[in-house]
Structure formats: structure tokens, C-alpha cells
mmCIF file of N, CA and C and ligand atoms in Angstrom:
data_model
loop_
_atom_site.group_PDB
_atom_site.id
_atom_site.type_symbol
_atom_site.label_atom_id
_atom_site.label_comp_id
_atom_site.label_asym_id
_atom_site.label_seq_id
_atom_site.Cartn_x
_atom_site.Cartn_y
_atom_site.Cartn_z
ATOM 1 N N MET A 1446 227.188 53.313 81.555
ATOM 2 C CA MET A 1446 227.232 52.742 80.670
ATOM 3 C C MET A 1446 228.486 51.908 79.948
ATOM 4 N N PRO A 1447 228.379 50.737 79.836
ATOM 5 C CA PRO A 1447 229.493 50.156 79.444
ATOM 6 C C PRO A 1447 229.921 50.383 78.062
ATOM 7 N N ASP A 1448 231.195 50.826 77.825
ATOM 8 C CA ASP A 1448 231.715 51.200 76.630
ATOM 9 C C ASP A 1448 232.505 50.113 75.723
ATOM 10 N N ASP A 1449 231.332 49.373 75.282
ATOM 11 C CA ASP A 1449 231.756 48.323 74.163
ATOM 12 C C ASP A 1449 231.138 48.461 73.040
ATOM 13 N N ILE A 1450 231.126 47.827 71.849
ATOM 14 C CA ILE A 1450 230.494 48.330 70.597
ATOM 15 C C ILE A 1450 229.210 47.774 70.714
ATOM 16 N N PRO A 1451 229.029 46.439 71.131
ATOM 17 C CA PRO A 1451 227.403 45.963 71.164
ATOM 18 C C PRO A 1451 226.516 47.113 71.936
ATOM 19 N N SER A 1452 226.992 47.496 73.125
ATOM 20 C CA SER A 1452 226.167 48.261 73.899
ATOM 21 C C SER A 1452 225.989 49.526 73.213
ATOM 22 N N LEU A 1453 227.207 50.013 72.934
ATOM 23 C CA LEU A 1453 226.949 51.292 71.967
ATOM 24 C C LEU A 1453 226.155 51.224 71.070
ATOM 25 N N GLU A 1454 226.138 50.297 70.237
ATOM 26 C CA GLU A 1454 225.404 50.156 69.094
ATOM 27 C C GLU A 1454 223.839 49.933 69.333
ATOM 28 N N ALA A 1455 223.626 49.123 70.615
ATOM 29 C CA ALA A 1455 222.186 49.403 70.908
ATOM 30 C C ALA A 1455 221.959 50.484 71.391
ATOM 31 N N SER A 1456 222.544 51.553 72.035
ATOM 32 C CA SER A 1456 222.254 52.851 72.469
ATOM 33 C C SER A 1456 221.782 53.464 71.249
ATOM 34 N N ARG A 1457 222.795 53.201 70.252
ATOM 35 C CA ARG A 1457 222.361 54.145 68.926
ATOM 36 C C ARG A 1457 220.884 53.711 68.234
ATOM 37 N N ALA A 1458 220.967 52.478 68.478
ATOM 38 C CA ALA A 1458 219.442 52.067 67.803
ATOM 39 C C ALA A 1458 218.470 52.579 68.428
ATOM 40 N N SER A 1459 218.481 52.800 70.073
ATOM 41 C CA SER A 1459 217.423 53.195 70.610
ATOM 42 C C SER A 1459 217.199 54.891 70.330
ATOM 43 N N LEU A 1460 218.201 55.375 70.237
ATOM 44 C CA LEU A 1460 218.044 56.913 69.811
ATOM 45 C C LEU A 1460 217.553 57.009 68.438
ATOM 46 N N LEU A 1461 218.173 56.268 67.764
ATOM 47 C CA LEU A 1461 217.647 56.528 66.436
ATOM 48 C C LEU A 1461 216.057 56.039 66.250
ATOM 49 N N ARG A 1462 215.483 55.318 67.125
ATOM 50 C CA ARG A 1462 214.213 54.946 67.327
ATOM 51 C C ARG A 1462 213.448 56.273 67.920
ATOM 52 N N ARG A 1463 214.075 56.972 68.741
ATOM 53 C CA ARG A 1463 213.600 58.253 69.158
ATOM 54 C C ARG A 1463 213.548 59.395 68.119
ATOM 55 N N PHE A 1464 214.357 59.376 67.430
ATOM 56 C CA PHE A 1464 214.548 60.315 66.323
ATOM 57 C C PHE A 1464 213.287 60.151 65.633
ATOM 58 N N ALA A 1465 212.829 58.987 65.298
ATOM 59 C CA ALA A 1465 211.565 58.347 64.382
ATOM 60 C C ALA A 1465 210.439 59.017 64.941
ATOM 61 N N GLN A 1466 210.445 59.313 66.410
ATOM 62 C CA GLN A 1466 209.164 59.490 67.042
ATOM 63 C C GLN A 1466 208.960 61.033 67.219
ATOM 64 N N LEU A 1467 209.772 61.559 66.672
ATOM 65 C CA LEU A 1467 209.944 63.524 66.754
ATOM 66 C C LEU A 1467 208.636 63.802 66.224
ATOM 67 N N GLN A 1468 208.244 64.937 66.912
ATOM 68 C CA GLN A 1468 206.998 65.569 66.257
ATOM 69 C C GLN A 1468 207.040 66.843 65.479
ATOM 70 N N ASP A 1469 206.406 67.663 65.141
ATOM 71 C CA ASP A 1469 206.691 69.002 64.096
ATOM 72 C C ASP A 1469 207.846 69.720 65.232
ATOM 73 N N MET A 1470 208.567 70.245 64.628
ATOM 74 C CA MET A 1470 209.641 70.853 65.552
ATOM 75 C C MET A 1470 210.409 72.020 64.594
ATOM 76 N N ARG A 1471 210.505 73.176 65.289
ATOM 77 C CA ARG A 1471 211.549 74.227 64.630
ATOM 78 C C ARG A 1471 212.142 74.986 65.729
ATOM 79 N N PRO A 1472 213.575 75.627 65.275
ATOM 80 C CA PRO A 1472 214.359 76.104 65.699
ATOM 81 C C PRO A 1472 213.672 77.635 66.504
ATOM 82 N N GLY A 1473 213.863 78.068 67.409
ATOM 83 C CA GLY A 1473 213.340 79.308 67.839
ATOM 84 C C GLY A 1473 213.291 79.593 69.289
ATOM 85 N N SER A 1474 212.390 80.865 69.673
ATOM 86 C CA SER A 1474 212.180 80.724 71.035
ATOM 87 C C SER A 1474 210.611 81.737 71.070
ATOM 88 N N VAL A 1475 209.820 81.339 71.928
ATOM 89 C CA VAL A 1475 208.610 82.049 71.973
ATOM 90 C C VAL A 1475 209.041 83.126 72.978
ATOM 91 N N GLY A 1476 208.191 84.273 72.939
ATOM 92 C CA GLY A 1476 208.298 85.497 73.979
ATOM 93 C C GLY A 1476 207.509 86.583 73.938
ATOM 94 N N ALA A 1477 207.184 87.455 74.771
ATOM 95 C CA ALA A 1477 206.533 88.588 74.813
ATOM 96 C C ALA A 1477 207.188 89.983 74.337
ATOM 97 N N VAL A 1478 206.459 90.788 73.746
ATOM 98 C CA VAL A 1478 207.601 92.110 73.744
ATOM 99 C C VAL A 1478 206.568 92.976 73.605
ATOM 100 N N PHE A 1479 207.012 94.367 74.070
ATOM 101 C CA PHE A 1479 206.267 95.620 74.017
ATOM 102 C C PHE A 1479 206.994 96.492 73.283
ATOM 103 N N ARG A 1480 206.079 97.193 72.514
ATOM 104 C CA ARG A 1480 206.708 98.215 71.306
ATOM 105 C C ARG A 1480 206.509 99.398 71.779
ATOM 106 N N ARG A 1481 207.333 100.363 71.021
ATOM 107 C CA ARG A 1481 206.768 101.925 70.885
ATOM 108 C C ARG A 1481 206.870 101.870 69.598
ATOM 109 N N CYS A 1482 205.562 102.800 69.394
ATOM 110 C CA CYS A 1482 205.446 103.109 67.874
ATOM 111 C C CYS A 1482 206.027 104.281 67.292
ATOM 112 N N GLY A 1483 206.479 105.107 68.051
ATOM 113 C CA GLY A 1483 207.462 106.166 67.504
ATOM 114 C C GLY A 1483 206.962 107.547 67.585
ATOM 115 N N LYS A 1484 205.172 107.543 67.648
ATOM 116 C CA LYS A 1484 204.473 108.587 67.421
ATOM 117 C C LYS A 1484 204.671 109.578 68.797
ATOM 118 N N PRO A 1485 205.142 110.857 68.783
ATOM 119 C CA PRO A 1485 205.786 111.794 69.891
ATOM 120 C C PRO A 1485 204.478 111.825 71.059
ATOM 121 N N ASN A 1486 203.139 111.823 70.245
ATOM 122 C CA ASN A 1486 202.304 112.072 71.595
ATOM 123 C C ASN A 1486 201.757 110.847 72.427
ATOM 124 N N CYS A 1487 201.912 109.635 71.589
ATOM 125 C CA CYS A 1487 201.407 108.522 72.172
ATOM 126 C C CYS A 1487 202.075 108.093 73.805
ATOM 127 N N HIS A 1488 201.053 107.371 74.038
ATOM 128 C CA HIS A 1488 201.238 107.080 75.807
ATOM 129 C C HIS A 1488 202.792 106.487 75.858
ATOM 130 N N CYS A 1489 202.996 105.718 74.847
ATOM 131 C CA CYS A 1489 204.100 104.835 74.860
ATOM 132 C C CYS A 1489 205.729 105.644 74.827
ATOM 133 N N ALA A 1490 205.317 107.120 74.317
ATOM 134 C CA ALA A 1490 206.607 108.060 74.358
ATOM 135 C C ALA A 1490 207.250 108.277 75.489
ATOM 136 N N ARG A 1491 206.257 108.111 76.925
ATOM 137 C CA ARG A 1491 206.420 108.688 78.170
ATOM 138 C C ARG A 1491 207.792 107.653 78.704
ATOM 139 N N PRO A 1492 208.602 108.011 79.210
ATOM 140 C CA PRO A 1492 209.759 106.974 79.846
ATOM 141 C C PRO A 1492 209.181 105.861 80.975
ATOM 142 N N GLN A 1493 208.119 106.133 81.401
ATOM 143 C CA GLN A 1493 207.351 105.149 82.497
ATOM 144 C C GLN A 1493 206.804 104.073 81.795
ATOM 145 N N ASP A 1494 206.245 104.556 80.547
ATOM 146 C CA ASP A 1494 205.300 103.386 79.732
ATOM 147 C C ASP A 1494 205.923 102.443 79.350
ATOM 148 N N PRO A 1495 205.277 101.133 79.737
ATOM 149 C CA PRO A 1495 205.799 100.059 79.252
ATOM 150 C C PRO A 1495 205.527 99.988 77.675
ATOM 151 N N GLY A 1496 205.114 100.511 76.771
ATOM 152 C CA GLY A 1496 204.607 100.721 75.337
ATOM 153 C C GLY A 1496 203.347 99.542 75.061
ATOM 154 N N HIS A 1497 203.277 99.458 73.787
ATOM 155 C CA HIS A 1497 202.159 98.763 73.285
ATOM 156 C C HIS A 1497 202.521 97.055 73.196
ATOM 157 N N GLY A 1498 201.314 96.378 73.923
ATOM 158 C CA GLY A 1498 201.487 94.940 74.162
ATOM 159 C C GLY A 1498 200.880 94.720 75.273
ATOM 160 N N PRO A 1499 201.273 93.430 75.731
ATOM 161 C CA PRO A 1499 202.320 92.301 75.039
ATOM 162 C C PRO A 1499 201.925 91.813 73.784
ATOM 163 N N HIS A 1500 203.050 91.824 72.784
ATOM 164 C CA HIS A 1500 202.808 91.023 71.480
ATOM 165 C C HIS A 1500 203.599 89.525 71.668
ATOM 166 N N PHE A 1501 202.819 88.856 71.413
ATOM 167 C CA PHE A 1501 203.424 87.293 71.736
ATOM 168 C C PHE A 1501 203.775 86.702 70.490
ATOM 169 N N GLN A 1502 205.287 86.486 70.296
ATOM 170 C CA GLN A 1502 205.778 85.727 69.094
ATOM 171 C C GLN A 1502 207.019 85.073 69.253
ATOM 172 N N LEU A 1503 207.065 84.510 67.982
ATOM 173 C CA LEU A 1503 208.312 83.196 67.955
ATOM 174 C C LEU A 1503 209.224 84.071 67.174
ATOM 175 N N THR A 1504 210.384 83.922 67.652
ATOM 176 C CA THR A 1504 211.624 84.393 66.869
ATOM 177 C C THR A 1504 212.542 83.369 66.651
ATOM 178 N N TYR A 1505 213.067 83.404 65.427
ATOM 179 C CA TYR A 1505 214.413 82.435 65.161
ATOM 180 C C TYR A 1505 215.219 83.007 63.900
ATOM 181 N N LYS A 1506 216.574 82.137 63.890
ATOM 182 C CA LYS A 1506 217.354 82.986 62.844
ATOM 183 C C LYS A 1506 217.082 82.253 61.477
ATOM 184 N N LYS A 1507 217.191 82.926 60.468
ATOM 185 C CA LYS A 1507 217.135 82.304 59.339
ATOM 186 C C LYS A 1507 218.297 83.021 57.991
ATOM 187 N N GLU A 1508 219.098 82.509 57.729
ATOM 188 C CA GLU A 1508 220.228 82.928 56.886
ATOM 189 C C GLU A 1508 220.991 84.061 57.830
ATOM 190 N N GLY A 1509 221.310 83.757 59.041
ATOM 191 C CA GLY A 1509 221.916 84.923 59.832
ATOM 192 C C GLY A 1509 221.086 85.798 60.320
ATOM 193 N N LYS A 1510 219.427 86.195 59.868
ATOM 194 C CA LYS A 1510 218.783 87.277 60.158
ATOM 195 C C LYS A 1510 217.694 86.830 61.270
ATOM 196 N N THR A 1511 217.228 87.717 62.097
ATOM 197 C CA THR A 1511 216.128 87.211 63.146
ATOM 198 C C THR A 1511 214.811 87.297 62.440
ATOM 199 N N VAL A 1512 213.995 86.321 62.303
ATOM 200 C CA VAL A 1512 212.758 86.424 61.860
ATOM 201 C C VAL A 1512 211.702 86.653 63.080
ATOM 202 N N THR A 1513 210.583 87.281 63.118
ATOM 203 C CA THR A 1513 209.808 87.189 63.949
ATOM 204 C C THR A 1513 208.494 86.748 63.236
ATOM 205 N N GLU A 1514 207.565 86.045 63.962
ATOM 206 C CA GLU A 1514 206.226 85.703 63.571
ATOM 207 C C GLU A 1514 205.249 85.924 64.740
ATOM 208 N N SER A 1515 204.389 86.349 64.505
ATOM 209 C CA SER A 1515 203.184 86.957 65.369
ATOM 210 C C SER A 1515 202.539 85.526 66.060
ATOM 211 N N LEU A 1516 202.414 85.453 67.085
ATOM 212 C CA LEU A 1516 201.381 84.449 67.869
ATOM 213 C C LEU A 1516 200.223 85.176 68.225
ATOM 214 N N PRO A 1517 198.931 85.057 67.338
ATOM 215 C CA PRO A 1517 197.806 85.962 67.360
ATOM 216 C C PRO A 1517 196.974 85.413 68.711
ATOM 217 N N ASN A 1518 196.921 84.106 68.974
ATOM 218 C CA ASN A 1518 196.113 83.416 69.999
ATOM 219 C C ASN A 1518 196.719 82.300 70.847
ATOM 220 N N ARG A 1519 196.094 81.914 71.729
ATOM 221 C CA ARG A 1519 196.358 80.958 72.568
ATOM 222 C C ARG A 1519 197.213 79.794 71.826
ATOM 223 N N ASP A 1520 196.175 79.031 70.830
ATOM 224 C CA ASP A 1520 196.572 78.028 70.390
ATOM 225 C C ASP A 1520 197.887 77.934 69.198
ATOM 226 N N ALA A 1521 198.001 79.243 68.735
ATOM 227 C CA ALA A 1521 199.285 79.796 68.100
ATOM 228 C C ALA A 1521 200.651 79.522 69.222
ATOM 229 N N TRP A 1522 200.351 80.153 70.204
ATOM 230 C CA TRP A 1522 201.196 80.158 71.201
ATOM 231 C C TRP A 1522 201.715 78.652 71.555
ATOM 232 N N HIS A 1523 200.566 77.682 71.860
ATOM 233 C CA HIS A 1523 200.766 76.761 72.560
ATOM 234 C C HIS A 1523 201.446 75.503 71.144
ATOM 235 N N LYS A 1524 201.172 75.882 70.197
ATOM 236 C CA LYS A 1524 201.754 75.113 68.765
ATOM 237 C C LYS A 1524 202.965 75.580 68.746
ATOM 238 N N ALA A 1525 203.594 76.775 68.621
ATOM 239 C CA ALA A 1525 205.084 77.347 68.625
ATOM 240 C C ALA A 1525 205.727 76.639 69.879
ATOM 241 N N GLU A 1526 205.223 76.852 71.107
ATOM 242 C CA GLU A 1526 205.827 76.451 72.414
ATOM 243 C C GLU A 1526 206.333 74.854 72.155
ATOM 244 N N GLN A 1527 205.335 74.103 71.740
ATOM 245 C CA GLN A 1527 205.659 72.497 71.369
ATOM 246 C C GLN A 1527 206.664 72.352 70.418
ATOM 247 N N GLU A 1528 206.544 72.753 69.277
ATOM 248 C CA GLU A 1528 207.535 72.935 68.006
ATOM 249 C C GLU A 1528 208.896 73.211 68.420
ATOM 250 N N VAL A 1529 208.995 74.288 69.374
ATOM 251 C CA VAL A 1529 210.320 74.865 69.695
ATOM 252 C C VAL A 1529 210.738 74.035 71.018
ATOM 253 N N ALA A 1530 210.098 73.106 71.851
ATOM 254 C CA ALA A 1530 210.569 72.171 72.604
ATOM 255 C C ALA A 1530 211.023 71.175 72.027
ATOM 256 N N GLU A 1531 210.212 70.621 70.988
ATOM 257 C CA GLU A 1531 210.736 69.309 70.419
ATOM 258 C C GLU A 1531 211.799 69.304 69.499
ATOM 259 N N PHE A 1532 212.154 70.663 69.260
ATOM 260 C CA PHE A 1532 213.432 70.959 68.366
ATOM 261 C C PHE A 1532 214.566 71.003 69.414
ATOM 262 N N ARG A 1533 214.280 71.364 70.666
ATOM 263 C CA ARG A 1533 215.285 71.162 71.928
ATOM 264 C C ARG A 1533 215.755 69.752 72.023
ATOM 265 N N ASN A 1534 214.390 68.826 72.001
ATOM 266 C CA ASN A 1534 214.722 67.373 71.972
ATOM 267 C C ASN A 1534 215.583 66.963 70.818
ATOM 268 N N PHE A 1535 215.244 67.410 69.828
ATOM 269 C CA PHE A 1535 215.746 66.826 68.671
ATOM 270 C C PHE A 1535 217.661 67.346 68.674
ATOM 271 N N GLU A 1536 217.833 68.648 69.382
ATOM 272 C CA GLU A 1536 219.330 68.723 69.608
ATOM 273 C C GLU A 1536 220.016 67.696 70.685
ATOM 274 N N GLN A 1537 219.390 67.570 71.674
ATOM 275 C CA GLN A 1537 219.818 66.818 72.866
ATOM 276 C C GLN A 1537 220.068 65.288 71.991
ATOM 277 N N LEU A 1538 218.972 64.805 71.407
ATOM 278 C CA LEU A 1538 219.049 63.656 70.892
ATOM 279 C C LEU A 1538 220.617 63.633 69.750
ATOM 280 N N SER A 1539 220.715 64.550 69.166
ATOM 281 C CA SER A 1539 221.409 64.685 68.166
ATOM 282 C C SER A 1539 223.147 64.832 68.752
ATOM 283 N N GLN A 1540 223.012 65.514 69.818
ATOM 284 C CA GLN A 1540 224.253 65.459 70.758
ATOM 285 C C GLN A 1540 224.736 64.085 71.199
ATOM 286 N N ALA A 1541 223.366 63.348 71.868
ATOM 287 C CA ALA A 1541 223.854 61.959 71.983
ATOM 288 C C ALA A 1541 224.094 61.017 71.091
ATOM 289 N N LEU A 1542 223.275 61.259 69.966
ATOM 290 C CA LEU A 1542 223.726 60.505 68.882
ATOM 291 C C LEU A 1542 225.254 60.417 68.418
ATOM 292 N N MET A 1543 225.536 61.591 68.438
ATOM 293 C CA MET A 1543 227.172 62.163 67.748
ATOM 294 C C MET A 1543 228.105 61.528 68.837
ATOM 295 N N GLU A 1544 227.717 61.698 70.138
ATOM 296 C CA GLU A 1544 228.634 61.317 71.238
ATOM 297 C C GLU A 1544 228.699 59.777 71.125
ATOM 298 N N VAL A 1545 227.451 58.957 71.079
ATOM 299 C CA VAL A 1545 227.637 57.324 70.994
ATOM 300 C C VAL A 1545 228.435 56.990 69.532
ATOM 301 N N ASN A 1546 228.405 57.686 68.689
ATOM 302 C CA ASN A 1546 228.988 57.318 67.338
ATOM 303 C C ASN A 1546 230.503 57.717 67.337
ATOM 304 N N ARG A 1547 230.995 58.599 68.358
ATOM 305 C CA ARG A 1547 232.073 59.088 68.481
ATOM 306 C C ARG A 1547 232.980 57.859 68.977
ATOM 307 N N LYS A 1548 232.329 57.371 69.875
ATOM 308 C CA LYS A 1548 232.962 56.328 70.949
ATOM 309 C C LYS A 1548 232.883 54.752 70.135
ATOM 310 N N ILE A 1549 231.922 54.727 69.027
ATOM 311 C CA ILE A 1549 231.889 53.649 68.122
ATOM 312 C C ILE A 1549 233.063 53.792 67.290
ATOM 313 N N CYS A 1550 232.985 54.867 66.677
ATOM 314 C CA CYS A 1550 234.051 54.822 65.964
ATOM 315 C C CYS A 1550 235.547 54.837 66.157
ATOM 316 N N ARG A 1551 235.812 55.274 67.437
ATOM 317 C CA ARG A 1551 236.887 55.446 68.298
ATOM 318 C C ARG A 1551 237.422 53.302 68.567
ATOM 319 N N LEU A 1552 236.297 52.920 68.992
ATOM 320 C CA LEU A 1552 236.591 51.384 69.570
ATOM 321 C C LEU A 1552 236.520 50.625 67.982
ATOM 322 N N ARG A 1553 235.948 50.747 67.138
ATOM 323 C CA ARG A 1553 235.708 49.923 66.042
ATOM 324 C C ARG A 1553 236.930 49.648 65.410
ATOM 325 N N PRO A 1554 237.464 48.360 65.194
ATOM 326 C CA PRO A 1554 238.739 47.908 64.888
ATOM 327 C C PRO A 1554 238.512 48.172 63.422
ATOM 328 N N THR A 1555 239.801 48.342 62.793
ATOM 329 C CA THR A 1555 239.859 48.553 60.885
ATOM 330 C C THR A 1555 239.586 46.994 60.673
ATOM 331 N N GLN A 1556 239.186 46.879 59.046
ATOM 332 C CA GLN A 1556 238.842 45.797 58.892
ATOM 333 C C GLN A 1556 239.990 45.227 58.392
ATOM 334 N N ALA A 1557 240.359 44.230 59.023
ATOM 335 C CA ALA A 1557 241.656 43.462 58.539
ATOM 336 C C ALA A 1557 242.785 43.820 57.874
ATOM 337 N N ALA A 1558 242.680 45.334 58.000
ATOM 338 C CA ALA A 1558 243.797 46.059 57.419
ATOM 339 C C ALA A 1558 245.191 46.016 58.182
ATOM 340 N N VAL A 1559 245.937 45.108 58.391
ATOM 341 C CA VAL A 1559 247.084 44.512 59.122
ATOM 342 C C VAL A 1559 248.372 45.078 58.735
ATOM 343 N N GLU A 1560 248.170 45.000 57.293
ATOM 344 C CA GLU A 1560 249.508 45.586 56.658
ATOM 345 C C GLU A 1560 249.383 47.307 56.899
ATOM 346 N N PRO A 1561 250.772 47.643 57.290
ATOM 347 C CA PRO A 1561 250.951 48.780 57.473
ATOM 348 C C PRO A 1561 250.876 49.866 56.251
ATOM 349 N N TRP A 1562 251.225 51.120 55.855
ATOM 350 C CA TRP A 1562 251.277 51.922 54.575
ATOM 351 C C TRP A 1562 252.249 51.291 54.065
ATOM 352 N N SER A 1563 252.047 51.184 52.633
ATOM 353 C CA SER A 1563 253.096 50.864 51.657
ATOM 354 C C SER A 1563 253.209 52.437 51.000
ATOM 355 N N ALA A 1564 254.751 52.417 50.676
ATOM 356 C CA ALA A 1564 255.308 53.799 50.062
ATOM 357 C C ALA A 1564 254.073 54.258 49.407
ATOM 358 N N GLU A 1565 253.747 53.121 48.190
ATOM 359 C CA GLU A 1565 252.999 53.924 47.166
ATOM 360 C C GLU A 1565 251.630 54.101 47.608
ATOM 361 N N GLU A 1566 251.132 53.461 48.705
ATOM 362 C CA GLU A 1566 249.735 53.979 49.229
ATOM 363 C C GLU A 1566 249.692 55.286 49.746
ATOM 364 N N LYS A 1567 251.246 55.478 50.492
ATOM 365 C CA LYS A 1567 251.258 56.806 51.315
ATOM 366 C C LYS A 1567 251.274 57.716 50.382
ATOM 367 N N LYS A 1568 252.139 57.551 48.954
ATOM 368 C CA LYS A 1568 252.151 58.650 47.852
ATOM 369 C C LYS A 1568 250.793 59.016 47.435
ATOM 370 N N ARG A 1569 250.010 57.911 47.094
ATOM 371 C CA ARG A 1569 248.827 58.196 46.392
ATOM 372 C C ARG A 1569 247.823 58.671 47.303
ATOM 373 N N LEU A 1570 247.577 58.353 48.635
ATOM 374 C CA LEU A 1570 246.471 58.953 49.536
ATOM 375 C C LEU A 1570 247.037 60.276 49.878
ATOM 376 N N LEU A 1571 248.258 61.021 49.759
ATOM 377 C CA LEU A 1571 248.922 62.222 50.028
ATOM 378 C C LEU A 1571 248.427 63.088 48.643
ATOM 379 N N GLN A 1572 248.603 62.443 47.605
ATOM 380 C CA GLN A 1572 248.400 63.268 46.330
ATOM 381 C C GLN A 1572 247.115 63.551 46.471
ATOM 382 N N SER A 1573 245.789 62.556 46.651
ATOM 383 C CA SER A 1573 244.597 62.921 46.712
ATOM 384 C C SER A 1573 244.203 63.847 47.832
ATOM 385 N N ILE A 1574 244.615 63.848 48.971
ATOM 386 C CA ILE A 1574 244.364 64.866 50.195
ATOM 387 C C ILE A 1574 244.908 66.014 49.325
ATOM 388 N N ARG A 1575 245.918 66.421 48.719
ATOM 389 C CA ARG A 1575 246.447 67.694 48.235
ATOM 390 C C ARG A 1575 245.167 68.108 47.181
ATOM 391 N N ARG A 1576 244.973 67.065 46.305
ATOM 392 C CA ARG A 1576 243.774 67.629 45.303
ATOM 393 C C ARG A 1576 242.628 67.921 46.057
ATOM 394 N N LEU A 1577 242.127 67.388 47.170
ATOM 395 C CA LEU A 1577 240.878 67.995 47.813
ATOM 396 C C LEU A 1577 241.263 69.369 48.478
ATOM 397 N N ARG A 1578 242.328 69.581 48.871
ATOM 398 C CA ARG A 1578 242.449 70.954 49.565
ATOM 399 C C ARG A 1578 242.402 71.893 48.643
ATOM 400 N N ARG A 1579 242.854 71.606 47.128
ATOM 401 C CA ARG A 1579 242.980 72.783 46.361
ATOM 402 C C ARG A 1579 241.491 72.974 45.765
ATOM 403 N N LYS A 1580 240.782 72.421 45.940
ATOM 404 C CA LYS A 1580 239.311 72.497 45.519
ATOM 405 C C LYS A 1580 238.546 73.949 46.449
HETATM 406 ZN ZN1 ZN B 1046 202.663 104.257 70.898
#
């Protein structure tokens, strides 16, 4: 892919069209777990026993905590699987969009700002940067 602004902008436009086509999505992963109920007389307390299950579930992080949602049937499983896969598509598209934008930002010339910084401009910008840092 040639790295000039018009072709990069064309790639960006096509990525944005793909964003618009994204379906239902959610972060997380689907999987199966076996559980131990904790009752000492249950078969699951034996060392070779796989435990109760399999239980099919979706797990994801919310505010730093792992959340689990049960997937009680095949439809729920397939739905969650597709939503999670679509989220991975979204992440890949986001990466690609950031990459193409990074290139555009580096190549885009400044708008007619041919004058170098004046002493007054430097002073004012420095003051506003310091104000932002204090917040
Ligand atoms: Zn048990």
C-alpha cells in the first residue's frame, strides 16, 4: 500500500464503512467449566472426578472484575460466540484505523503555518500547557 495521503484517506474511508457494518458485539470469551460443589460426600470431591458440568458460559471483565454469564442452550452459545467474534473484528478494525490515521497525521502538512514560533506564541503555549498539567 503506497503511503500517500489520498490512498491512506481511501483506506480510512473503507475501514469506516466496515465499522458501519459491524453487528452486535461484546468483549469476552466463551468456554466450558466443571465445578466442585464443595460437599464432602459428593462424587465431585474425589480427586479423579471432573466435577459438575460442563457448564457453558461467557466471561468478560467489567470494571476490573470477571463476570460470568451462563449459556443455557445452543442458541445462547452461538449468539455469544458470534458477538465475541464480532468484537475481535472491531478490535482489528480499530487497530487498522489507528494505524492509517497515525500515517495520515505524520504525512499531513501543517496548514500554511510557515512562520516559526514567535517568542510571544511560545510563552503563551507554554503557559497553557502548564495550566493543563496542574489540573
Ligand atoms: Zn459435587
